[in-house]
XYZ file of N, CA and C in Angstrom:
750
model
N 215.177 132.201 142.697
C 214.077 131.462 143.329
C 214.654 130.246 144.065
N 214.237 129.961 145.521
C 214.720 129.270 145.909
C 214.400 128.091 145.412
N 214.953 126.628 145.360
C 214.659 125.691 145.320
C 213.762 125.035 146.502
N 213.107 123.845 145.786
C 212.334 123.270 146.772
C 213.094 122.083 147.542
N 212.728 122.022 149.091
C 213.892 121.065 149.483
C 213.008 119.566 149.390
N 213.398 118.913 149.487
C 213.500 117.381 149.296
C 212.183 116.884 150.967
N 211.443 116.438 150.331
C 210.437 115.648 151.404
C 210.613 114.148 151.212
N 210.980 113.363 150.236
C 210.998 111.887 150.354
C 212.471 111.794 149.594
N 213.391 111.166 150.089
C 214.707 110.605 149.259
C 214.702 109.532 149.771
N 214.886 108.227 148.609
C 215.181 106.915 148.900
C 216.377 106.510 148.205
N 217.258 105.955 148.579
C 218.690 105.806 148.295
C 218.773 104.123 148.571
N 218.750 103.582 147.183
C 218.531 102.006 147.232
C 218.546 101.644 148.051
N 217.192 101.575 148.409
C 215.643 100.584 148.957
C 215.947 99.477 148.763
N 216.265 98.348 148.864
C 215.408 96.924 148.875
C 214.976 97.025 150.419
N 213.786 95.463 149.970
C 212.799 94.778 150.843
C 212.592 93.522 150.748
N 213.555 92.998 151.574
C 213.324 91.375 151.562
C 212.318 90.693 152.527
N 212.090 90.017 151.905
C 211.097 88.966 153.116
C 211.460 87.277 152.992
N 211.475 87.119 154.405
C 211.759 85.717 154.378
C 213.394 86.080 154.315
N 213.546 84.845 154.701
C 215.415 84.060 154.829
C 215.875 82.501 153.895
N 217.084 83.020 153.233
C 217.529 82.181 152.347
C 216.852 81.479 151.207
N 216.426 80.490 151.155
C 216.048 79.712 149.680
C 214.264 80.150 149.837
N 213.771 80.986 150.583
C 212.317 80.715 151.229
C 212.466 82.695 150.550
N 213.651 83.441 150.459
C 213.297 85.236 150.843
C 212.336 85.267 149.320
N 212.107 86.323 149.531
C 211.544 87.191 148.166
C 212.173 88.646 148.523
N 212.261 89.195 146.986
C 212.724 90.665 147.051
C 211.408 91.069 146.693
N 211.352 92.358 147.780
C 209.679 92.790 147.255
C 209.810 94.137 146.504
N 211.309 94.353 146.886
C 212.185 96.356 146.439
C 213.375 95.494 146.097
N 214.206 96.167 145.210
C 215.476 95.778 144.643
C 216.220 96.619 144.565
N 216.045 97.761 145.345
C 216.968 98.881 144.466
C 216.276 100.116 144.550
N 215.537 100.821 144.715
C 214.496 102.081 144.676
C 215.270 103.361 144.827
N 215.723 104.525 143.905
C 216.076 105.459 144.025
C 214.836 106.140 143.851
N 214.655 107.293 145.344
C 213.328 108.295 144.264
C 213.599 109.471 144.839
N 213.074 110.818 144.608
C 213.259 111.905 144.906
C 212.145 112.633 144.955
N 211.166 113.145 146.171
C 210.072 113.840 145.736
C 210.179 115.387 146.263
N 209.909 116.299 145.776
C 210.262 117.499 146.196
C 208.888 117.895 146.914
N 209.571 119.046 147.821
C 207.923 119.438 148.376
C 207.110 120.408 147.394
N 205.310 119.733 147.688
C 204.638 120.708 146.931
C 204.607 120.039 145.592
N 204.995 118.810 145.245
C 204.846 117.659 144.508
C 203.786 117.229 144.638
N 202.955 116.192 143.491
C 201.716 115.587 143.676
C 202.082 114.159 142.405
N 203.009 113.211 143.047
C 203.355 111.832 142.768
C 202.290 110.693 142.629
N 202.402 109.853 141.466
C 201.532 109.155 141.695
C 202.590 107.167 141.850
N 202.293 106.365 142.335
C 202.805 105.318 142.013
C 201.805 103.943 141.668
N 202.780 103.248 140.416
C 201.463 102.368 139.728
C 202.364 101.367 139.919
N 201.509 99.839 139.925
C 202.393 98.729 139.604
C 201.174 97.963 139.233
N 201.400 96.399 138.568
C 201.002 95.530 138.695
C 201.043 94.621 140.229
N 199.710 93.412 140.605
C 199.920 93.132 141.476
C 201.259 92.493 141.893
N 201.797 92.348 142.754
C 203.149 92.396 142.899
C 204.486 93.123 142.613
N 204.048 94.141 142.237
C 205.177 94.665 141.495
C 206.334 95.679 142.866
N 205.529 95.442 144.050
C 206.209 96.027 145.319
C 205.801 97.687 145.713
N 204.492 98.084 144.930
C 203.712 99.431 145.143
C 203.363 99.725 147.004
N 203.217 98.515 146.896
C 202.689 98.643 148.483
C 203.798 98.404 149.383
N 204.727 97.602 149.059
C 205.771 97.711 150.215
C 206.111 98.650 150.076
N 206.439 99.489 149.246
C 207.437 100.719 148.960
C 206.393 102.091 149.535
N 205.437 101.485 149.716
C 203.927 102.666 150.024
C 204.384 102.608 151.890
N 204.493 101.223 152.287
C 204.475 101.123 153.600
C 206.274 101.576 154.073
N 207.056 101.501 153.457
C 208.064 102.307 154.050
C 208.129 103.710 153.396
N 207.521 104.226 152.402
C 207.114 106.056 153.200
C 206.199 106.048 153.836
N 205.439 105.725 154.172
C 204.706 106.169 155.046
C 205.168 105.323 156.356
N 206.370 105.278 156.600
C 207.108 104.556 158.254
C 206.180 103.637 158.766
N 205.897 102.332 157.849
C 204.878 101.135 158.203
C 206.186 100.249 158.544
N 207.177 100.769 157.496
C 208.166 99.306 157.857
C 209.519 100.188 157.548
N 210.626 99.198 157.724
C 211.770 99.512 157.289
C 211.990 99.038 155.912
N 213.106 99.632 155.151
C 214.246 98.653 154.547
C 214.863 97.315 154.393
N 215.050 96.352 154.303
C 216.082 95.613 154.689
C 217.405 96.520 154.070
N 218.149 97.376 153.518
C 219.379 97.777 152.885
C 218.453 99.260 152.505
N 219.406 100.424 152.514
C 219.532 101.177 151.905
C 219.192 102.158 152.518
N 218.674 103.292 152.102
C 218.399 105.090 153.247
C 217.246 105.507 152.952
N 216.393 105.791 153.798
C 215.034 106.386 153.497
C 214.762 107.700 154.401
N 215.383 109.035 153.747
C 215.102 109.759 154.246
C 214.181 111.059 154.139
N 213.064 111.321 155.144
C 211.892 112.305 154.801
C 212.459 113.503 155.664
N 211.891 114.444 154.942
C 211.927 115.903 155.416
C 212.940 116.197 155.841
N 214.516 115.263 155.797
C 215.373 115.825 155.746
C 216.251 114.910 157.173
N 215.591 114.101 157.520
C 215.679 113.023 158.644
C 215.494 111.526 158.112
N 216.621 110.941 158.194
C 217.174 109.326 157.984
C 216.314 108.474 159.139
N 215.541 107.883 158.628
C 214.468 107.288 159.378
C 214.786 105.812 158.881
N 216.231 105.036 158.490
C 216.028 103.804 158.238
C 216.242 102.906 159.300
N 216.824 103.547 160.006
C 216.779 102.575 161.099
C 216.424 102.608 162.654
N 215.491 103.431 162.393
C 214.259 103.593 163.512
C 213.985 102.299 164.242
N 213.144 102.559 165.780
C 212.520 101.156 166.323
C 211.486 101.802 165.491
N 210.017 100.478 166.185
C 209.281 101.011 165.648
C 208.285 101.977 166.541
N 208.516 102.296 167.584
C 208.218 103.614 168.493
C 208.529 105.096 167.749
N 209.733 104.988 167.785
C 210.783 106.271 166.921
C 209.556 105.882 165.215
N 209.207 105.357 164.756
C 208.781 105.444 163.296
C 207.588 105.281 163.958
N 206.400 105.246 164.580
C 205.360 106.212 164.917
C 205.447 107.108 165.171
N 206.164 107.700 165.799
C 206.530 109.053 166.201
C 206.524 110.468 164.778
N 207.391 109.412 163.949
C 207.287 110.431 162.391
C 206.120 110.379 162.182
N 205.574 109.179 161.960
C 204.162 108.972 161.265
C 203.276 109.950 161.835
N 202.963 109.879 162.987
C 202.788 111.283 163.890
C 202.855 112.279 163.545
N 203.924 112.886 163.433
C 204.264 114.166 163.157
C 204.605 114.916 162.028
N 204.577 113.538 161.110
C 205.063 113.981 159.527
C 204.058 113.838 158.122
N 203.753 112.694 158.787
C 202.656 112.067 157.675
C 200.820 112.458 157.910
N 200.025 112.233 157.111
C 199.343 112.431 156.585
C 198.530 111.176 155.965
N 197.721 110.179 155.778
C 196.899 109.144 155.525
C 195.848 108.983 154.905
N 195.437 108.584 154.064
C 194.271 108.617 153.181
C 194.071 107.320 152.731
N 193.185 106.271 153.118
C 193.034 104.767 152.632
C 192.195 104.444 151.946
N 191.807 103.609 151.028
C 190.623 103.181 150.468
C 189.662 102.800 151.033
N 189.852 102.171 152.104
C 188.803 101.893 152.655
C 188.108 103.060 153.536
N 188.493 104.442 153.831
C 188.902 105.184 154.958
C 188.829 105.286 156.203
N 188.715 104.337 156.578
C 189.452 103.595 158.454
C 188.819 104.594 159.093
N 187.292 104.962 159.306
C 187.193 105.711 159.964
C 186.454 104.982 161.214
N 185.960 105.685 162.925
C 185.703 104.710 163.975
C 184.633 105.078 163.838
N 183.467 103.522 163.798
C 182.156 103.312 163.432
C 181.355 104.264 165.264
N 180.387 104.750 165.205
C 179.488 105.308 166.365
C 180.457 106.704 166.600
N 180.973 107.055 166.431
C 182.337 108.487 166.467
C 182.101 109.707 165.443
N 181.586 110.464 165.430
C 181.264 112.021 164.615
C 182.600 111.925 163.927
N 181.865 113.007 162.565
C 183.113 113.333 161.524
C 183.932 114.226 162.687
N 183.341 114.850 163.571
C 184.432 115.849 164.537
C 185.715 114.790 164.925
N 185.303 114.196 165.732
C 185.870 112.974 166.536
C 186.794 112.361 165.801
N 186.283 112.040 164.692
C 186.979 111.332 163.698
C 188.374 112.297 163.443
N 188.154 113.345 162.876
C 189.006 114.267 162.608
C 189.697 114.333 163.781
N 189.589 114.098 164.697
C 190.665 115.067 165.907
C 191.296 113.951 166.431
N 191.250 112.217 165.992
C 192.085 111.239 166.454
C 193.225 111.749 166.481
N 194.440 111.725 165.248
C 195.703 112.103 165.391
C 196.252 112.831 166.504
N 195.359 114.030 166.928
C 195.879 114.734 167.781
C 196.117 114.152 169.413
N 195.377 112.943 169.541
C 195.623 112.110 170.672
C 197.011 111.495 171.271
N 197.559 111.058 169.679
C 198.853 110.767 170.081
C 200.008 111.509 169.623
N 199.636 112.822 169.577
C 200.601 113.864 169.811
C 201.696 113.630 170.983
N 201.299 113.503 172.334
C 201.795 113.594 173.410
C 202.212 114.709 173.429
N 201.922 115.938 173.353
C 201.974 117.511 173.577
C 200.961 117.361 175.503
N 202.028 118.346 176.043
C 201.610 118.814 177.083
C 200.646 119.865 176.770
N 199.598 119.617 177.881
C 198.528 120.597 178.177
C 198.218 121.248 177.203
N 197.649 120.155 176.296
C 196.769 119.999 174.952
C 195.505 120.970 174.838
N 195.625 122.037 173.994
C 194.141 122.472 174.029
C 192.965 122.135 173.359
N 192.208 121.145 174.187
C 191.026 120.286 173.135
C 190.299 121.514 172.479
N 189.927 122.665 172.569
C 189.170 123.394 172.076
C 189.650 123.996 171.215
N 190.763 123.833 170.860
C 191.353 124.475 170.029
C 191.817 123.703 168.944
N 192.010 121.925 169.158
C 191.740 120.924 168.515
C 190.743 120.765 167.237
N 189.493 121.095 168.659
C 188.310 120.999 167.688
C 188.176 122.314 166.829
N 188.261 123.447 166.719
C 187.942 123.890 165.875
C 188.926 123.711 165.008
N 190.340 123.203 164.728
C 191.326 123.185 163.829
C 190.357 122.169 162.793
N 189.703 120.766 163.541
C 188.841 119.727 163.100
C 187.809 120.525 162.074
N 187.360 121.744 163.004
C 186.202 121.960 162.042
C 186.913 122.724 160.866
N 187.541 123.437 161.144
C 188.019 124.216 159.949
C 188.337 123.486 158.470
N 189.402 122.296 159.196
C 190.022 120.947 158.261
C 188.448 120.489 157.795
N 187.269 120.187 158.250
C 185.852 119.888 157.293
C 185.634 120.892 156.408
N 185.222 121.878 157.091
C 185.106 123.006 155.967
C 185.841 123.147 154.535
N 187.074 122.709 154.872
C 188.112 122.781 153.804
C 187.678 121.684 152.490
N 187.033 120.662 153.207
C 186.509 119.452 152.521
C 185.309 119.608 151.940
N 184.815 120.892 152.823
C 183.239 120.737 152.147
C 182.290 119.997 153.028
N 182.527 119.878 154.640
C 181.673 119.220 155.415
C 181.354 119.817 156.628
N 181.652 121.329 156.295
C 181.283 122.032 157.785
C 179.820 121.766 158.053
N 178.713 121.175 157.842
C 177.647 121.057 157.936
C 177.163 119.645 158.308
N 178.787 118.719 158.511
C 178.203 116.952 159.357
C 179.187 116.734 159.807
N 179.812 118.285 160.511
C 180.738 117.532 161.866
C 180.277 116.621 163.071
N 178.926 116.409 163.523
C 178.291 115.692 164.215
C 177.841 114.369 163.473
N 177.809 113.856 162.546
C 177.524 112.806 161.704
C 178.262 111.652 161.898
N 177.717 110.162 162.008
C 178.805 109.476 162.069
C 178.821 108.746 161.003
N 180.210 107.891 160.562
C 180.329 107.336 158.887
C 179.183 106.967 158.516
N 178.068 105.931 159.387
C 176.925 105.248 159.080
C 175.934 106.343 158.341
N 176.339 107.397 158.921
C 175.076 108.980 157.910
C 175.694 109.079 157.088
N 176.820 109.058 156.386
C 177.871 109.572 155.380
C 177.921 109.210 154.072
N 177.731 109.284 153.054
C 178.006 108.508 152.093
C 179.553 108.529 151.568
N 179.610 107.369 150.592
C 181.603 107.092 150.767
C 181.772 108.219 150.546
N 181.840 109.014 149.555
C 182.451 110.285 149.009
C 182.578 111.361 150.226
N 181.953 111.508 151.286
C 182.355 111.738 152.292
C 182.797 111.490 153.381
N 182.812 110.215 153.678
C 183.871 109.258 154.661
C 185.054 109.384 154.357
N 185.134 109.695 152.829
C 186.807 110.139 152.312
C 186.788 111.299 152.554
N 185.994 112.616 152.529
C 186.643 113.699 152.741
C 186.945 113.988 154.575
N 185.965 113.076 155.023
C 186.210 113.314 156.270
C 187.680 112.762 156.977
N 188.074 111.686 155.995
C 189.351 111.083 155.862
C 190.640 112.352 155.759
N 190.325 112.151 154.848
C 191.442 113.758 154.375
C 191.376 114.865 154.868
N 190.265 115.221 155.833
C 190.495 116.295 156.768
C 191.410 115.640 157.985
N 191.264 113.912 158.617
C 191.772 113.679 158.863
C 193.207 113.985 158.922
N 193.772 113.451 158.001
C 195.469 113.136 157.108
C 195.983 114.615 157.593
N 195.417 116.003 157.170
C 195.626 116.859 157.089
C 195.610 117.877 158.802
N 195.500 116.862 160.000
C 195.415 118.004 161.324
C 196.542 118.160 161.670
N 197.369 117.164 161.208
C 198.553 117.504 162.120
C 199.766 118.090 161.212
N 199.201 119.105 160.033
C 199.916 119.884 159.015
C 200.768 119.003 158.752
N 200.960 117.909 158.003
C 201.832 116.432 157.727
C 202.701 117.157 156.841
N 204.043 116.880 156.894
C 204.204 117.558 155.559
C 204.242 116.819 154.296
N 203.853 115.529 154.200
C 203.582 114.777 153.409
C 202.443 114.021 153.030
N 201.514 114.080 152.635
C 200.054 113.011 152.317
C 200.332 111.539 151.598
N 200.197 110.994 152.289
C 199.884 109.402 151.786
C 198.572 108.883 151.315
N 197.685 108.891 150.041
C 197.128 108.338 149.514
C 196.863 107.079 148.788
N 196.339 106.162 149.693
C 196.531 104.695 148.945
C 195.072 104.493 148.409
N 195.131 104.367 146.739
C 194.143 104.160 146.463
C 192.966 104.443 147.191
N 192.690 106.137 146.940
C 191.479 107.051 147.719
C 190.382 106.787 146.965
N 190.265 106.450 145.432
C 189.379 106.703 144.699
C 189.101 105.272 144.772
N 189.017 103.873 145.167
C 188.908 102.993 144.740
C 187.787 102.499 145.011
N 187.126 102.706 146.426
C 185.690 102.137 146.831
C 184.535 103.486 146.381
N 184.956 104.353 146.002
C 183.772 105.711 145.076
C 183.167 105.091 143.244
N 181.970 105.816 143.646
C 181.798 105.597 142.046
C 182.437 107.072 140.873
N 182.493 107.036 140.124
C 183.540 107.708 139.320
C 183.088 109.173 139.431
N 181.697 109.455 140.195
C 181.447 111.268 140.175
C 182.308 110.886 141.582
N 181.941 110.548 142.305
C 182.432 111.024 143.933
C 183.861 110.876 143.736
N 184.510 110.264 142.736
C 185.964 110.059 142.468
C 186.701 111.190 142.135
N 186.190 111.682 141.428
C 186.539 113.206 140.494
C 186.101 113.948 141.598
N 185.198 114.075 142.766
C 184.846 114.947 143.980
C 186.186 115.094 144.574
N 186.866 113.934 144.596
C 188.124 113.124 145.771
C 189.060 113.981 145.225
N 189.380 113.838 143.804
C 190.614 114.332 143.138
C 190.586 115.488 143.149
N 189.246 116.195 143.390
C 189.031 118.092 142.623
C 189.925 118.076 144.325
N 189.527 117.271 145.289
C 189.910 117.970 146.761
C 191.702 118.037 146.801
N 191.763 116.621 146.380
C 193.068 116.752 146.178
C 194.058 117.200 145.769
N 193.732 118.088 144.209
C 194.375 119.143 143.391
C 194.161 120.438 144.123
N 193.145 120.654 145.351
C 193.112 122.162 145.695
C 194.146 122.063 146.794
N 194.203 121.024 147.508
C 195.569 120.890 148.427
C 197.031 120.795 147.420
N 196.983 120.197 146.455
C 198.240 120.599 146.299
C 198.653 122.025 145.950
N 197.408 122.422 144.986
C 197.688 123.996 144.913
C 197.875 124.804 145.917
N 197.687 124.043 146.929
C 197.750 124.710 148.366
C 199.286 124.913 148.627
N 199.901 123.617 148.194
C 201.554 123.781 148.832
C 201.200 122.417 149.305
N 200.459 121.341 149.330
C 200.593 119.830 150.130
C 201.401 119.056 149.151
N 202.180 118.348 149.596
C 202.907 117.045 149.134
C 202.204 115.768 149.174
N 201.616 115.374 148.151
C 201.221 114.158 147.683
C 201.677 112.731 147.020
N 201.624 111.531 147.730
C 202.022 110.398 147.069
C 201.189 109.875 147.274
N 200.805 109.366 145.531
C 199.174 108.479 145.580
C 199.412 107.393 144.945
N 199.198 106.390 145.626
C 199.275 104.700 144.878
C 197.773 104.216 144.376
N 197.916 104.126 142.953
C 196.490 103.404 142.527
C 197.075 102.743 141.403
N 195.718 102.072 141.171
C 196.019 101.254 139.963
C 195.003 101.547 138.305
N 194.312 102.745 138.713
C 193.786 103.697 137.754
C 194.419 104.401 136.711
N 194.970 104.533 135.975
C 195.623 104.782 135.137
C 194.663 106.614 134.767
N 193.633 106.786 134.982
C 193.091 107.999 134.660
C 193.466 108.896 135.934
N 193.281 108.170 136.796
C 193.760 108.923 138.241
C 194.929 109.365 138.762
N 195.666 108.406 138.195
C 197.465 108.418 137.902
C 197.693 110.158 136.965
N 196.103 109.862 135.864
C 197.034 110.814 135.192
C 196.666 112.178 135.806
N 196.179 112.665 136.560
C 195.847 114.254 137.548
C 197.030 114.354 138.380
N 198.290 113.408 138.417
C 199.250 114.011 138.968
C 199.924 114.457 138.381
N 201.506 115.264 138.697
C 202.228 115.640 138.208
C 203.389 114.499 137.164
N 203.038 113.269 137.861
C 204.016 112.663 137.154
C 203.576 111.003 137.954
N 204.192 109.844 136.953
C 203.425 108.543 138.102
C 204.710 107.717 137.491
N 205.165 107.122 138.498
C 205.805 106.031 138.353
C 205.443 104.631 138.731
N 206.146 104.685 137.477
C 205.974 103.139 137.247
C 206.625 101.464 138.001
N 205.627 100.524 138.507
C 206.912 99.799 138.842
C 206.711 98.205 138.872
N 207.894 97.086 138.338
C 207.661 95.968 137.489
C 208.656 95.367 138.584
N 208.318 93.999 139.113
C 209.041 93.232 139.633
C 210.146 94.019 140.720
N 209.674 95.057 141.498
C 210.665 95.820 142.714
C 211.130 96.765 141.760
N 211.078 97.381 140.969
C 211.787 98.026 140.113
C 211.065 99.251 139.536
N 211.693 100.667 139.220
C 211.055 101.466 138.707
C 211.582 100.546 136.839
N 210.151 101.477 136.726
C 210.215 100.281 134.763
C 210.496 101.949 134.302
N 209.182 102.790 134.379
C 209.067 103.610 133.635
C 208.352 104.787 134.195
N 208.698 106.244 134.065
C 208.312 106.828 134.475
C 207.380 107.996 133.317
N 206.392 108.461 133.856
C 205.511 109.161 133.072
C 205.553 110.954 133.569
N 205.765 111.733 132.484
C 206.128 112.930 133.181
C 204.683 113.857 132.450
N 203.999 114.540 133.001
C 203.425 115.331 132.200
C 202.934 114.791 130.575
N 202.999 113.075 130.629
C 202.143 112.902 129.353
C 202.960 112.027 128.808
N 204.475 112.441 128.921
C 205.241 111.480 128.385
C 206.199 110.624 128.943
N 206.793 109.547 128.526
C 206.998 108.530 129.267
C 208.701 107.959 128.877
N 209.433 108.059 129.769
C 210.932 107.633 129.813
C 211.014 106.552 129.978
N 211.123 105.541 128.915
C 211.166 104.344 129.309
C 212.523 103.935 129.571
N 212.606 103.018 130.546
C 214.423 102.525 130.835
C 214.989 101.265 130.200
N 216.109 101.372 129.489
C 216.255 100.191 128.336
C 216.472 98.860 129.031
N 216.624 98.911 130.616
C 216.584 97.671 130.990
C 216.486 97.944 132.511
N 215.932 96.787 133.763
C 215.301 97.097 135.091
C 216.856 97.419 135.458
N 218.449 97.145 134.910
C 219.301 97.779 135.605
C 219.497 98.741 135.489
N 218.665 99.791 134.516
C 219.254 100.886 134.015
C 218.113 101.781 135.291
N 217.139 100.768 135.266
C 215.677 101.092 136.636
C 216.108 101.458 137.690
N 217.417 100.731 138.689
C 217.939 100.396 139.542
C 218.054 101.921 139.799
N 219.083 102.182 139.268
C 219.876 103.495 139.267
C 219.415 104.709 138.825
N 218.238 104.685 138.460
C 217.007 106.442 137.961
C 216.851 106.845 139.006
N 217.027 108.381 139.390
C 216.857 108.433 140.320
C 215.197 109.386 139.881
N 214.009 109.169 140.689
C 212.720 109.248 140.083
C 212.440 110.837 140.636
């Protein structure tokens, strides 16, 4: 059986901000490994660097030090043209809030990404039905004409995630999806999310839910830039110290 190849490798990450007596480390070190067809979760306390480390996979930012390479392409030292371009073509988006454009149909909504494709002699009609299909998949073939203001959240997110999903990403970025739902439309979010991974989608989900954490395959943990501890299927590897963190590769 073949092995699965590698969609996220980070090869000590830090993330500094600021210069000299003023920097902060926001990453110290980050080894991780996600295979495709994975469904990752990442937890921290506030500060603990969940979100910087969220915004360089998903090509928001760089590194200051180290290798961040997706799908098999070293993207650390991209402009930031070249790292839209992945984001584009690789990634996949899912926000808490879900950023969708107010007066704009769930259609519309869905078929943004494909704008900045820059593909020659684009077939919009063929766009849109990829759009409708990607609703259907969600469970919204019936308010592709709807705009967020008709929607209730639990479907502003799925219309989200049909989003994430047009431009076959090979990776999904989920930042805290479940966070503005009440806890049925939450479990709506997650049932969608477990049928994509059973699908074959690659998932990395940052929350701070600890129940939501636990529907993935595995959630790491992370304390002051540092993986602390990782949780596998229930149980939990703790590391006898953040240097022993440094060097796990997750």
């Amino acid at each position: 059986m073949t092995e699965p190849h590698k969609i996220i490798e980070t090869i000590d990450i830090t993330k500094v901000y600021g210069m000299g007596d003023i920097s902060v480390a926001a990453l110290k070190g980050i080894n991780m490994q996600i295979k495709a067809g994975e469904f990752v979760a990442i937890m921290g306390p506030s500060g603990s660097g969940k979100s910087t480390l969220m915004h360089i996979l998903g090509c928001l930012s760089r590194p200051t030090t180290g290798r961040y390479i997706i799908d098999g392409e070293d993207v650390s030292n991209l402009d930031k043209a070249q790292l839209a371009h992945v984001r584009n073509k690789k990634l996949g988006f899912i926000f808490q809030a879900y950023n969708l454009l107010a007066r704009t149909s769930a259609l519309r909504n869905v078929t943004l990404p494909l704008l900045y494709t820059h593909e020659e002699n684009k077939n919009i009609e063929a766009g849109d039905e990829k759009a409708r299909a990607m609703l259907e998949v969600v469970g919204l073939g019936d308010r592709i004409h709807h705009q967020p203001h008709e929607l209730s959240g639990g479907q502003q997110q799925r219309v989200a995630i049909a989003r994430a999903l047009i431009n076959d990403p090979v990776l999904v970025i989920a930042d805290e999806p479940t966070g503005n739902l009440d806890s049925h439309s939450g479990e709506e979010i997650m049932n969608i999310l477990h049928k994509l991974h059973a699908q074959g989608t690659t998932i990395v989900m940052v929350t701070h839910d600890p129940k939501i954490a636990a529907h993935t395959q595995r959630t790491v943990h992370l304390i002051d830039g540092l993986v602390d501890n990782i949780v596998h299927n229930g149980r939990t590897t703790l590391m006898s110290s953040h240097e022993e963190a440094r060097h796990e590769t997750v």
